[in-house]
Coordinates of C-alpha atoms in Angstrom, one line a residue:
X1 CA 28.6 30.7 91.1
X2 CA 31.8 30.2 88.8
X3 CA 30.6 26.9 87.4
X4 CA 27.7 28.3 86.3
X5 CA 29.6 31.5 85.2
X6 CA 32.0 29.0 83.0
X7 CA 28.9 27.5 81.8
X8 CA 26.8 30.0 80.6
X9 CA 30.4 31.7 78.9
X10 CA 30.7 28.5 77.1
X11 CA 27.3 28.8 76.2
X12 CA 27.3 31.6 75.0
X13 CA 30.4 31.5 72.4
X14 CA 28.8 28.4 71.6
X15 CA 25.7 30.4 70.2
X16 CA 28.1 33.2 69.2
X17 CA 30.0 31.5 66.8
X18 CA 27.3 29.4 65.4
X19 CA 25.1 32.1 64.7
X20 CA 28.0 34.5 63.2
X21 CA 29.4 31.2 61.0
X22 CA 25.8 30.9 60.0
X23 CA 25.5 34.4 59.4
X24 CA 28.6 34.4 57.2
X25 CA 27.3 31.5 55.1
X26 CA 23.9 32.4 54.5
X27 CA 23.3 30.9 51.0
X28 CA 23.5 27.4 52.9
X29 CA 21.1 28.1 55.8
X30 CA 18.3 30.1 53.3
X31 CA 15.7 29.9 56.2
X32 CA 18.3 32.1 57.7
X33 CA 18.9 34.1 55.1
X34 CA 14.8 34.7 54.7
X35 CA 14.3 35.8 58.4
X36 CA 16.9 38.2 58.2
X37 CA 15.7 39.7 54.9
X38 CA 12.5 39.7 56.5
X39 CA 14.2 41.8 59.5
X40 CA 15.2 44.0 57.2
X41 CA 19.0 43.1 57.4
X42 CA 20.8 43.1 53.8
X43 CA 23.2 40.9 53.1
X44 CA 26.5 43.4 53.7
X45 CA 24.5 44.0 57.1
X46 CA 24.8 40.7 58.0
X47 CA 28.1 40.2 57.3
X48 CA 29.3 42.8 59.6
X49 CA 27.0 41.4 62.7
X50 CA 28.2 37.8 61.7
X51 CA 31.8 39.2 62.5
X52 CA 30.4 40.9 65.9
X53 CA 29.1 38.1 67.1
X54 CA 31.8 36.1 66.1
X55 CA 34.0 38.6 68.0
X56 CA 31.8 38.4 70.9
X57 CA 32.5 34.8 71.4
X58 CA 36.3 35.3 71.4
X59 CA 36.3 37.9 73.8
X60 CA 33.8 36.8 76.6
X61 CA 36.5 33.9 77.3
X62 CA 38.8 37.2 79.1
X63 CA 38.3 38.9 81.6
X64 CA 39.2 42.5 80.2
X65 CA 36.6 42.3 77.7
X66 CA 34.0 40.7 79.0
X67 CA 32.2 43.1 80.2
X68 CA 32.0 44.9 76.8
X69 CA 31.7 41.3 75.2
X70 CA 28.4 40.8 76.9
X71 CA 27.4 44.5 76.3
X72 CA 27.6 44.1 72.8
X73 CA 26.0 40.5 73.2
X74 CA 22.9 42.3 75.1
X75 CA 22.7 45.1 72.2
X76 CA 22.5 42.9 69.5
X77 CA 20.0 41.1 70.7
X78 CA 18.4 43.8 71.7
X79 CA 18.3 44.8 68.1
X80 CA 17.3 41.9 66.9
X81 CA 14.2 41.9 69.8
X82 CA 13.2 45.8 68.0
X83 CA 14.1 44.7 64.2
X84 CA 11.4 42.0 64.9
X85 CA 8.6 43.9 66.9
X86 CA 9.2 46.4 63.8
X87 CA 8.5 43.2 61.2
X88 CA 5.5 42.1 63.1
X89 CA 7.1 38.9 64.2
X90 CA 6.0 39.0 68.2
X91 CA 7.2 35.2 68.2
X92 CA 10.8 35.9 67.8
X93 CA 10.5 38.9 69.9
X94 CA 9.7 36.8 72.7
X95 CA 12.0 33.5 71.9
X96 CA 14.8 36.3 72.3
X97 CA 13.9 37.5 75.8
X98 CA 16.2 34.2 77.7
X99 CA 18.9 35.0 75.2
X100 CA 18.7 38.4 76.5
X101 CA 19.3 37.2 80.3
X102 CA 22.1 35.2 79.8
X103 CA 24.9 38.6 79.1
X104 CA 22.6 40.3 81.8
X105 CA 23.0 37.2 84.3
X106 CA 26.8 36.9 83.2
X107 CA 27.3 40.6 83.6
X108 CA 26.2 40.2 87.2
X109 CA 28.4 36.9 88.3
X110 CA 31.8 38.1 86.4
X111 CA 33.8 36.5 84.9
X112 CA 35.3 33.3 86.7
X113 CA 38.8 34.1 86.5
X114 CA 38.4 37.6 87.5
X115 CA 40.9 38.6 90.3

């Protein structure tokens, strides 16, 4: 169970800080920058969830905050999930739902260096 704990936390600040550098560059990734304008997220909005997820990535690697590093992971995602169902877009809706596991799943193992 801690192997595939340490897996899914690399996985996931993997994902974490790819989307949030993405996030923060958005006028080099303009299919990006069109999904989340179609989301409704300005750009000042997505500055400030680029940072949170960036965030999330550092803290998942401890054990103090990782709890609260995969609740925040869950939220967003779970905004993300609502912010499309609101847009009409049931496709990313649903391509979100195993994104939405993996903080829940991590959530239940612990961390792996948890004493």
């Amino acid at each position: 169970m801690k192997i595939l704990s340490g897996i899914l936390i690399l996985l996931t600040a993997f994902l974490s800080f790819k989307h949030g550098w993405d996030g923060l560059h958005l006028d080099a990734y303009p299919e990006q920058a069109k999904m989340m304008e179609g989301l409704g997220i300005g750009k000042t909005s997505a500055v400030v969830f680029s940072i949170l997820t960036i965030a999330v990535g550092i803290m998942i690697f401890f054990p103090r905050t990782f709890f609260l590093a995969n609740l925040i992971n869950a939220v967003s995602i779970l905004v993300i999930m609502a912010l499309s169902l609101r847009a009409g877009n049931i496709k990313t809706a649903l391509i979100e739902i195993p994104f939405l596991l993996i903080p829940l799943v991590l959530i239940f193992l612990g961390h792996p260096f948890r004493k």
